XYZ file of C-alpha atoms in Angstrom:
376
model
C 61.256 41.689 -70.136
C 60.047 45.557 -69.765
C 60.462 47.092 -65.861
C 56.671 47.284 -65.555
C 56.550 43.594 -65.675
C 59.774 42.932 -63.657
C 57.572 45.412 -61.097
C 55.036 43.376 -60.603
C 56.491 40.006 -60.033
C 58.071 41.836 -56.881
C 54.853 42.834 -55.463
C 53.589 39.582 -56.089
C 56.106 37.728 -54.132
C 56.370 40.445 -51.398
C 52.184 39.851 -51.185
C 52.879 36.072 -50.965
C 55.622 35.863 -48.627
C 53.945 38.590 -46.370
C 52.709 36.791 -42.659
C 49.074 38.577 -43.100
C 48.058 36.774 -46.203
C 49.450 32.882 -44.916
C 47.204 33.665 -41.562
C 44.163 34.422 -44.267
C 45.086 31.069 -46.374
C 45.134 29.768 -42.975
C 41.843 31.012 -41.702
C 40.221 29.882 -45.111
C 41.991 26.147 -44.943
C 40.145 25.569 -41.337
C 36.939 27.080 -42.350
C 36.656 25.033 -45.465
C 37.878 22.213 -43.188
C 35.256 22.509 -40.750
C 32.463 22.460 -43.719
C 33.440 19.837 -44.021
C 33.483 17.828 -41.319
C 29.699 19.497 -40.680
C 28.498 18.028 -43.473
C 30.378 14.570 -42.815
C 28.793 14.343 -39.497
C 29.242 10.284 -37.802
C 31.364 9.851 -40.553
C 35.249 9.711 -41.125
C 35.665 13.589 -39.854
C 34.183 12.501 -36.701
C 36.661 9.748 -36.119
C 39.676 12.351 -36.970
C 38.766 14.826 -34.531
C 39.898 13.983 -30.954
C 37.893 14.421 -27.824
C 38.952 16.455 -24.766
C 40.500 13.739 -22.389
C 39.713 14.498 -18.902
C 41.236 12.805 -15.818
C 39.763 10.297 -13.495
C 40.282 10.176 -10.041
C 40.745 6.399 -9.099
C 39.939 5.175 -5.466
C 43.043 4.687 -4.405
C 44.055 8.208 -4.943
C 46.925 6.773 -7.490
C 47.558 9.472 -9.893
C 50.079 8.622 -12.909
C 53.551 10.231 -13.484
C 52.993 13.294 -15.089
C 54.520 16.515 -15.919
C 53.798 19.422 -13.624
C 52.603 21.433 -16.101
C 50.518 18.743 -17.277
C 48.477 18.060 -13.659
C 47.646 21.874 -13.397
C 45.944 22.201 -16.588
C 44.153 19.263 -16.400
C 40.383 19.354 -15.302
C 39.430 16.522 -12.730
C 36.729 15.279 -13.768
C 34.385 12.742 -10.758
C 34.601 9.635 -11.341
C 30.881 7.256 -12.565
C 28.687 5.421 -9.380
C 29.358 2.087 -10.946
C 33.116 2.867 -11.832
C 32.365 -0.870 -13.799
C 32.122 -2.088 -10.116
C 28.412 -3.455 -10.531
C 28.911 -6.873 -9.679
C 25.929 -7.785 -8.429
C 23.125 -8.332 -10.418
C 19.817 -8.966 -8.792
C 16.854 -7.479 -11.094
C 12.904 -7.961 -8.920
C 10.073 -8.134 -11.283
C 7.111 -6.667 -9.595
C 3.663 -7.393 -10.751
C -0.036 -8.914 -10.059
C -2.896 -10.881 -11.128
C -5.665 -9.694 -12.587
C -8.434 -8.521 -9.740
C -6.502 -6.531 -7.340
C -7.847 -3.361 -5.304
C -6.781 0.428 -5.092
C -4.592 -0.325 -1.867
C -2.638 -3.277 -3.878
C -2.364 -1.434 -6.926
C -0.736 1.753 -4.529
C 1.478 -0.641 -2.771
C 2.983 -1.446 -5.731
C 3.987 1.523 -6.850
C 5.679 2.586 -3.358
C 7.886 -0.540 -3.114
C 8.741 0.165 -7.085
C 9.542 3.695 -6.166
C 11.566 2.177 -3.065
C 13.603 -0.289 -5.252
C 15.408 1.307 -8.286
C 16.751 -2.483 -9.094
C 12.940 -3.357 -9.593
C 11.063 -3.633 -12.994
C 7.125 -3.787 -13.898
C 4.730 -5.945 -16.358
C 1.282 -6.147 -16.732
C -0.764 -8.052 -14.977
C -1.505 -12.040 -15.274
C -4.343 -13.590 -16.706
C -6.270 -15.342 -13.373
C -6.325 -18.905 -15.978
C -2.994 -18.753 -16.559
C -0.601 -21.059 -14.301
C 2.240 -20.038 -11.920
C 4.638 -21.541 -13.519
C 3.979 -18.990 -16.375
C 5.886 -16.342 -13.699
C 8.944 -17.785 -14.335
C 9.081 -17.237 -18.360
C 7.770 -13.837 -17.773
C 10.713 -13.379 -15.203
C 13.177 -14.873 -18.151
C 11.893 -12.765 -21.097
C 12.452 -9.566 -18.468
C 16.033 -10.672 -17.351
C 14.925 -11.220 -13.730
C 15.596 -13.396 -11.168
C 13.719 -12.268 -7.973
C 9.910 -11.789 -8.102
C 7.395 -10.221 -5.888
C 3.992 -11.290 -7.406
C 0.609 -10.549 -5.829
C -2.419 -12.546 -6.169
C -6.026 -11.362 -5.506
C -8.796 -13.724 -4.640
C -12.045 -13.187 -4.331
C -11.035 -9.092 -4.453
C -10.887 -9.423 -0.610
C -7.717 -11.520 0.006
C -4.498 -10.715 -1.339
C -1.334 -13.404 -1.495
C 2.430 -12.512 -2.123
C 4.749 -14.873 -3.518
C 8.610 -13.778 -2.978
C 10.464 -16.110 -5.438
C 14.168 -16.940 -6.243
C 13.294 -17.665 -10.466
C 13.449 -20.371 -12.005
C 15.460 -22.560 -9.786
C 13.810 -21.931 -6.013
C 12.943 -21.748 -3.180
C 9.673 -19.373 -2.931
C 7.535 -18.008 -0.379
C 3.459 -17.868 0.116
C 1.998 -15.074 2.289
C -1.084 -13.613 3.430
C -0.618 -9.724 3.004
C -3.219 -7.587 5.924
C -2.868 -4.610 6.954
C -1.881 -2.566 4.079
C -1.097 1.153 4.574
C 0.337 2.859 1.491
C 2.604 6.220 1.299
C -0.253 8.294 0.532
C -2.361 6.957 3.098
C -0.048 7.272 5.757
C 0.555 10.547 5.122
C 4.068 10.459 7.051
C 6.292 13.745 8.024
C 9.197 11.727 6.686
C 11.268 11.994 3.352
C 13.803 10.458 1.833
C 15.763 10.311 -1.324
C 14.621 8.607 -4.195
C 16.567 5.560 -5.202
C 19.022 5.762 -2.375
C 20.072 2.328 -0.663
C 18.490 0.688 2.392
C 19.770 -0.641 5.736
C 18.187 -3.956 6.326
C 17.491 -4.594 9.984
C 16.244 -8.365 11.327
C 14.684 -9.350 14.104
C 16.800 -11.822 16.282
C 14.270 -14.050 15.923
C 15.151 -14.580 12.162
C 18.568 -16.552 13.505
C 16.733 -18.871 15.706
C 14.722 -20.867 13.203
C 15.776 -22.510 10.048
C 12.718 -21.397 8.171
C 13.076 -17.549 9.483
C 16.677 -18.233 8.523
C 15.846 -18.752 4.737
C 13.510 -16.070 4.627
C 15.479 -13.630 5.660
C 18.267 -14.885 3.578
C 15.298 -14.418 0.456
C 14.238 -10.197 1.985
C 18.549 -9.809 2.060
C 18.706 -10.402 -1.765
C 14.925 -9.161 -2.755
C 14.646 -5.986 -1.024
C 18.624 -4.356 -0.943
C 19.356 -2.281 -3.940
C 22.990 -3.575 -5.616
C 25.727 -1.304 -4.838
C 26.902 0.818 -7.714
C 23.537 0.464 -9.572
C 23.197 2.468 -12.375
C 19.464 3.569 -10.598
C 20.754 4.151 -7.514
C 22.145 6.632 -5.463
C 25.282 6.645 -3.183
C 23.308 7.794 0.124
C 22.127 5.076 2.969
C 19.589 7.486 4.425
C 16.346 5.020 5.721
C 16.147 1.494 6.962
C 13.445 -1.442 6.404
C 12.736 -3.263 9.446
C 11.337 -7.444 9.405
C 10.307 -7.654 13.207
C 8.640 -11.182 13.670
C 5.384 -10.734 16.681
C 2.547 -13.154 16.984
C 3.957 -15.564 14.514
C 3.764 -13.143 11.526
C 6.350 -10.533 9.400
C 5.549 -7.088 10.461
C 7.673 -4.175 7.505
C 8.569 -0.848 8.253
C 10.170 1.521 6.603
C 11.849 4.356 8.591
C 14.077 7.734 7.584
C 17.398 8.240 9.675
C 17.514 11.744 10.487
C 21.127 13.398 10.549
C 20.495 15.731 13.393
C 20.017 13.404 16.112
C 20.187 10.090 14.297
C 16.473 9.482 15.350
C 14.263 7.431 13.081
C 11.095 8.302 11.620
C 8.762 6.274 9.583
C 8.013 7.057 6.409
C 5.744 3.937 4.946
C 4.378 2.098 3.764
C 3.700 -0.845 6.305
C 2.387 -4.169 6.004
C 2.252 -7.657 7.536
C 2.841 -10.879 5.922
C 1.526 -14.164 7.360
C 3.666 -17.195 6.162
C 1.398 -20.009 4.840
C 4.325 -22.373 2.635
C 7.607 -22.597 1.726
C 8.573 -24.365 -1.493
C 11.685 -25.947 -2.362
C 11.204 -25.028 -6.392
C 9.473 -21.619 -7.906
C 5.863 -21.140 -7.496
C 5.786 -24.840 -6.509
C 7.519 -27.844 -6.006
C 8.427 -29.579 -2.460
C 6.917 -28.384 0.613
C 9.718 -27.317 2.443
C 7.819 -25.953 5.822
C 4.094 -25.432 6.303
C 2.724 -23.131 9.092
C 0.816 -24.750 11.405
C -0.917 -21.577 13.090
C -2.008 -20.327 9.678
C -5.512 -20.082 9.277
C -7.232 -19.475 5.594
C -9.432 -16.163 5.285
C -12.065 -18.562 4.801
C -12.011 -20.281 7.369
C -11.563 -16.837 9.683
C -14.755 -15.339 8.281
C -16.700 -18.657 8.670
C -15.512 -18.848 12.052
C -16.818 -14.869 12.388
C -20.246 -16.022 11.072
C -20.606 -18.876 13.092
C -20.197 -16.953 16.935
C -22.238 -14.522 15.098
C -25.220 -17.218 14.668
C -24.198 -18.211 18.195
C -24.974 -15.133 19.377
C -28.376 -15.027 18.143
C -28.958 -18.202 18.887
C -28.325 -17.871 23.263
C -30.437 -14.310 22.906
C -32.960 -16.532 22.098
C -32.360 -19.091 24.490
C -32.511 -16.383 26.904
C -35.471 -15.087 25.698
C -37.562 -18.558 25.938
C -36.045 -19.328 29.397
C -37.362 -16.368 30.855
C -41.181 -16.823 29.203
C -41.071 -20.830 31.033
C -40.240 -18.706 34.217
C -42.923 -16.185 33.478
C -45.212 -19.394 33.227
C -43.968 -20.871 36.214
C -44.627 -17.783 38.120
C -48.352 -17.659 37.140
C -49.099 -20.757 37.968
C -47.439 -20.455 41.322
C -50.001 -17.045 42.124
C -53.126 -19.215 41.008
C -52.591 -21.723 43.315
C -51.589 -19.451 46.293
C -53.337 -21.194 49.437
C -53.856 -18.002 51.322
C -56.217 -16.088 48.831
C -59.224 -17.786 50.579
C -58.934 -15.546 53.320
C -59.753 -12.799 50.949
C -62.764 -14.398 49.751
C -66.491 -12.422 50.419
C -69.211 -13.453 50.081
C -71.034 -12.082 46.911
C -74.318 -9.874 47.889
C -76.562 -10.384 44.834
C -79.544 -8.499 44.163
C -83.079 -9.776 43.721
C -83.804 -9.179 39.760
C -87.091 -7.013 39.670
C -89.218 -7.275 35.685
C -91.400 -4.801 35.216
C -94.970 -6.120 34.017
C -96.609 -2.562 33.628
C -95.441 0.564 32.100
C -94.132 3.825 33.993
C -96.180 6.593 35.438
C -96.418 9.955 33.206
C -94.046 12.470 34.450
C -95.556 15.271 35.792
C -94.523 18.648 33.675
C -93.311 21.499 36.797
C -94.724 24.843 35.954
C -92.264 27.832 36.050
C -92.640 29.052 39.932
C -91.895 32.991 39.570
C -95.468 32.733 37.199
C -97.054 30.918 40.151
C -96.277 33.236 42.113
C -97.292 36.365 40.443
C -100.360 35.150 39.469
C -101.759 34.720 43.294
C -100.231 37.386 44.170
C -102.576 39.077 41.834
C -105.229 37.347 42.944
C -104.632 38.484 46.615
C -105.004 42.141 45.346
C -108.110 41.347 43.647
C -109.798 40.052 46.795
């Protein structure tokens, strides 16, 4: 073996062993590598390359034994709403019939807007039957409804329903004002979770009792829902005043814990209470409930009435007009006004008039004998 050759098997090792060309070897390994696991993307490479972990803070402030060093280059990272903490499960399907108006079809939207927990369908054929509501409710993995039903496109009915198993509630919706309409200074945030207040009344009577016990578990949003958010910042009202529902809704200010209404408002007239959904046993009926019908006919009749005395009225005072008449005629004391009548003797004329005599002009007359005088 020549020097030359012995030569270069030194430089070769030197180059080899040398720390600049393993960092290059190094540098090409982890580029190739990361080809790699480009093109492998969701595959096996995914699976091999670990995630950042980043701490949770539990709510009991427990933090696990760690090493110093550890805890202060960790990143805290908040913790989810739910935290898996969503327990409760109440989902309201909102929808109508077929026939509604502007204001229903706006007051539907606000209260889904007002419940995050709350889903939508589209609206029910007027053939079908109520008892339809309750597969609809199934197939959307609901079991609270708030369905509306138009009739005649002048009355609307709610029915607040526990599905499939019962109770459920019939109202008579009036006085709709929606969000827009209102046009309230209040605001709050979108999603966030409502105080319920009741009127005391609700505790007094076994009916007002189950209702509100059906408004507790329709209208609050589940805590920890995914839709939600952590903040209690407005309040829905149920104030009970001449035998019907009366809902508010109402922001709480921060400043000066003051309330101010934000809407929308409405007022629900109880008609039935059912033991099953959308039917069954009647479990109370409202005895001052009156049907629309019923109302209007009422209207139309005292308006008929109305006419009707005017024209009494009217024909009792021509009878007294009468009355009065014949009363003058018959007045004893206009004999004393009575003269006797002076009549004329009728003259006919048997022979025809005298010819009117024709005056001459008199300033004529008299110049002409005045001339004559001069002549003479």
């Amino acid at each position: 073996m020549s020097w030359t050759s012995q030569l270069v098997a030194v430089l070769l090792c030197y180059a080899v062993c040398h720390p600049s060309f393993t960092k290059s070897r190094r540098r090409r390994r982890s580029c190739t590598s990361m080809a790699a696991f480009k093109r492998k993307r969701g595959g096996d490479g995914a699976s091999d390359k670990k995630g950042k972990k980043g701490k949770f803070v539990v709510d009991k402030g427990e933090i696990p034994p760690e090493t110093e060093q550890e805890t202060q280059n960790e990143v805290t990272v908040p913790p989810p709403v739910s935290m898996g903490k969503w327990t409760n499960k109440e989902r309201v399907l909102i929808f109508s019939s077929r026939g509604i108006n502007f204001r229903t079809r706006h007051l539907m939207g606000d209260l889904r807007t007002m419940m995050p927990h709350s889903k939508a369908d589209t609206k029910m054929d007027r053939k079908d039957k109520l008892f339809v509501v309750n597969e609809v409710c199934e197939i959307k993995n609901c079991n609270k409804c708030l369905f509306f039903e138009a009739k005649k496109k002048q009355d609307l009915y709610m029915w607040i329903s526990n599905c499939p198993h019962g109770p459920s509630a019939k109202f008579l919706v009036q006085n709709i004002h929606t969000l827009a309409e209102l046009k309230m200074t209040g605001n709050c945030l979108k999603g966030s979770r409502p105080l319920l207040s009741f009127d005391p009344k609700f505790d007094k009577e076994p009916q007002y009792a189950l209702l509100k016990e059906l408004f507790i578990q329709t209208f609050s949003t589940p805590q920890y829902h995914p839709k939600s958010q952590p903040f209690v910042d407005h309040v829905y009202t149920f104030s009970i005043a001449d035998n019907r529902i009366w809902f508010r809704n109402y922001q709480i200010i921060e400043e000066d814990a003051s309330l101010v209404e934000i809407g929308p408002r409405f007022v629900l007239n109880l008609i039935k209470i059912f033991q099953g959904s959308f039917g069954g046993p009647t479990l109370y009926e409202n005895p001052n409930f009156r049907s629309p019908n019923l109302h209007r006919r009422e209207i139309r009749l005292a308006a008929a009435a109305k006419v009707r005395e005017k024209q009494m009225v009217k024909e009792i005072q021509k009878i007294k007009r009468q009355d009065a008449k014949e009363e003058i005629d018959n007045d004893v004391t206009a004999d004393v006004f009575v003269t006797p009548d002076e009549r004329k003797p009728v003259h006919i004329q048997t022979e025809p008039p005298a010819p009117k005599v024709v005056k001459k002009n008199k300033h004529k007359a008299f110049k002409r004998e005045r001339m004559q005088r001069g002549r003479r």
